[in-house]
C-alpha positions in Angstrom: 13.8 8.9 63.5 12.1 6.2 65.6 8.9 6.8 63.7 10.6 6.1 60.4 12.2 2.9 61.7 8.8 1.7 63.1 7.2 2.5 59.7 9.8 0.4 57.8 9.5 -2.4 60.2 5.7 -2.5 59.9 5.9 -2.3 56.1 8.4 -5.2 56.1 6.2 -7.3 58.4 3.1 -6.7 56.2 5.1 -7.7 53.1 6.3 -10.8 54.8 2.8 -11.9 55.9 1.6 -11.3 52.3 4.5 -13.4 51.0 3.4 -16.4 53.0 0.1 -16.4 51.0 2.0 -16.2 47.7 4.2 -19.3 47.8 3.1 -22.3 46.0 1.6 -23.5 42.7 -1.0 -21.3 40.9 -3.1 -22.2 37.8 -5.4 -20.2 35.6 -5.6 -18.4 32.4 -3.7 -15.7 30.5 -5.4 -13.5 27.9 -4.0 -12.2 24.7 -6.5 -10.1 22.8 -9.7 -12.2 22.7 -7.8 -15.5 23.2 -7.3 -17.4 26.5 -4.6 -19.8 27.3 -3.7 -22.1 30.2 -1.1 -20.5 32.5 0.7 -21.9 35.5 3.1 -20.3 37.9 5.2 -21.7 40.8 6.3 -19.0 43.3 9.1 -19.6 45.8 10.9 -17.5 48.3 14.0 -15.9 46.9 17.4 -16.6 48.2 20.4 -14.3 48.9 21.6 -15.1 45.3 18.3 -14.0 43.8 19.0 -10.7 41.9 17.4 -7.4 42.8 14.9 -6.1 40.3 13.6 -2.6 39.9 16.3 -1.4 42.3 14.4 -2.5 45.4 16.9 -3.9 47.9 14.5 -3.9 50.9 11.6 -5.7 49.1 11.1 -9.5 49.7 12.5 -11.4 46.8 10.7 -14.1 44.8 11.8 -16.6 42.2 10.2 -19.5 40.4 8.9 -20.7 37.1 6.0 -20.1 34.7 4.5 -22.7 32.4 3.1 -20.8 29.4 0.8 -22.4 26.8 0.4 -19.5 24.5 2.4 -20.8 21.5 3.9 -24.1 22.6 4.3 -25.2 26.2 7.4 -23.5 27.5 8.8 -23.0 30.9 10.1 -19.5 31.9 12.1 -18.8 35.0 11.5 -15.5 36.7 12.7 -13.2 39.5 10.4 -10.9 41.4 9.6 -8.7 44.4 6.8 -7.9 46.7 6.2 -4.2 46.8 5.3 -2.3 50.0 1.7 -1.9 48.8 1.4 -5.7 48.4 1.6 -5.8 44.6 4.0 -8.3 43.0 6.4 -7.6 40.1 7.9 -10.5 38.2 10.5 -10.2 35.5 11.5 -12.9 33.0 15.0 -14.2 34.1 16.3 -13.6 30.6 16.0 -9.8 31.1 18.1 -9.9 34.3 20.6 -12.4 32.9 21.1 -10.4 29.7 20.4 -13.4 27.4 20.6 -12.0 23.9 18.5 -13.9 21.4 17.2 -12.1 18.3 13.6 -13.3 18.2 13.1 -13.8 21.9 10.4 -11.8 23.7 10.8 -11.1 27.4 7.9 -10.9 29.8 7.0 -8.6 32.7 4.1 -9.4 35.1 2.3 -7.3 37.6 0.1 -9.2 40.0 -2.0 -8.6 43.1 -3.2 -11.1 45.7 -6.9 -10.8 46.5 -9.5 -12.9 48.2 -12.6 -14.1 46.3 -15.2 -16.2 48.0 -12.6 -16.9 50.8 -9.9 -18.2 48.4 -6.7 -16.5 47.3 -6.4 -15.4 43.7 -3.6 -13.7 41.8 -4.8 -11.3 39.2 -3.0 -8.8 37.1 -1.4 -7.9 33.8 1.5 -9.1 31.6 3.5 -7.4 28.8 6.0 -8.9 26.4 8.9 -6.9 25.0 11.4 -7.6 22.3 15.2 -7.1 22.4 14.8 -3.4 21.7 12.2 -2.9 24.5 9.3 -2.5 22.1 6.0 -3.9 23.4 5.0 -7.0 21.5 2.0 -8.1 23.5 -0.1 -7.6 26.6 -3.1 -9.0 28.5 -4.6 -10.1 31.8 -3.8 -13.0 34.2 -6.2 -14.8 36.5 -4.7 -17.5 38.7 -6.1 -19.6 41.5 -3.9 -21.5 44.0 -3.7 -25.2 43.4 -4.7 -27.1 46.6 -2.2 -29.8 47.6 -3.6 -33.2 48.5 -1.9 -34.6 51.5 -4.0 -37.8 51.5 -1.9 -40.9 51.7 -3.4 -44.1 50.2 
């Protein structure tokens, strides 16, 4: 029993240390077929009111917003979790809030934090689904953390 408790504590600590690297503003591209579009995401630590997604109560929760430039510039709120293996799952808040609009696609995003040339990158995949859960689009995501300038003039 003690080994299991130690295992879960170590998994939790590794998820929390990964989470520290995730928070902030990320910019990059999203692909859809052969097309590329600008894509931005802001990831924040989830609160106690952040809903559980994918049935994972022990996973660290995330929330934030996405600025998507595929059709027109639109802002999408999301909820998410950090899995034990370090991958990140984000779900369009409309899915969790059961917002029912006929022509509205809902997005799911799977990301992974990796280091390239000493800098953190979020890479992964996205899928859009319609109201009846039929896949409407998919592609790749490549994001680099935006550095914050703390220089005061």
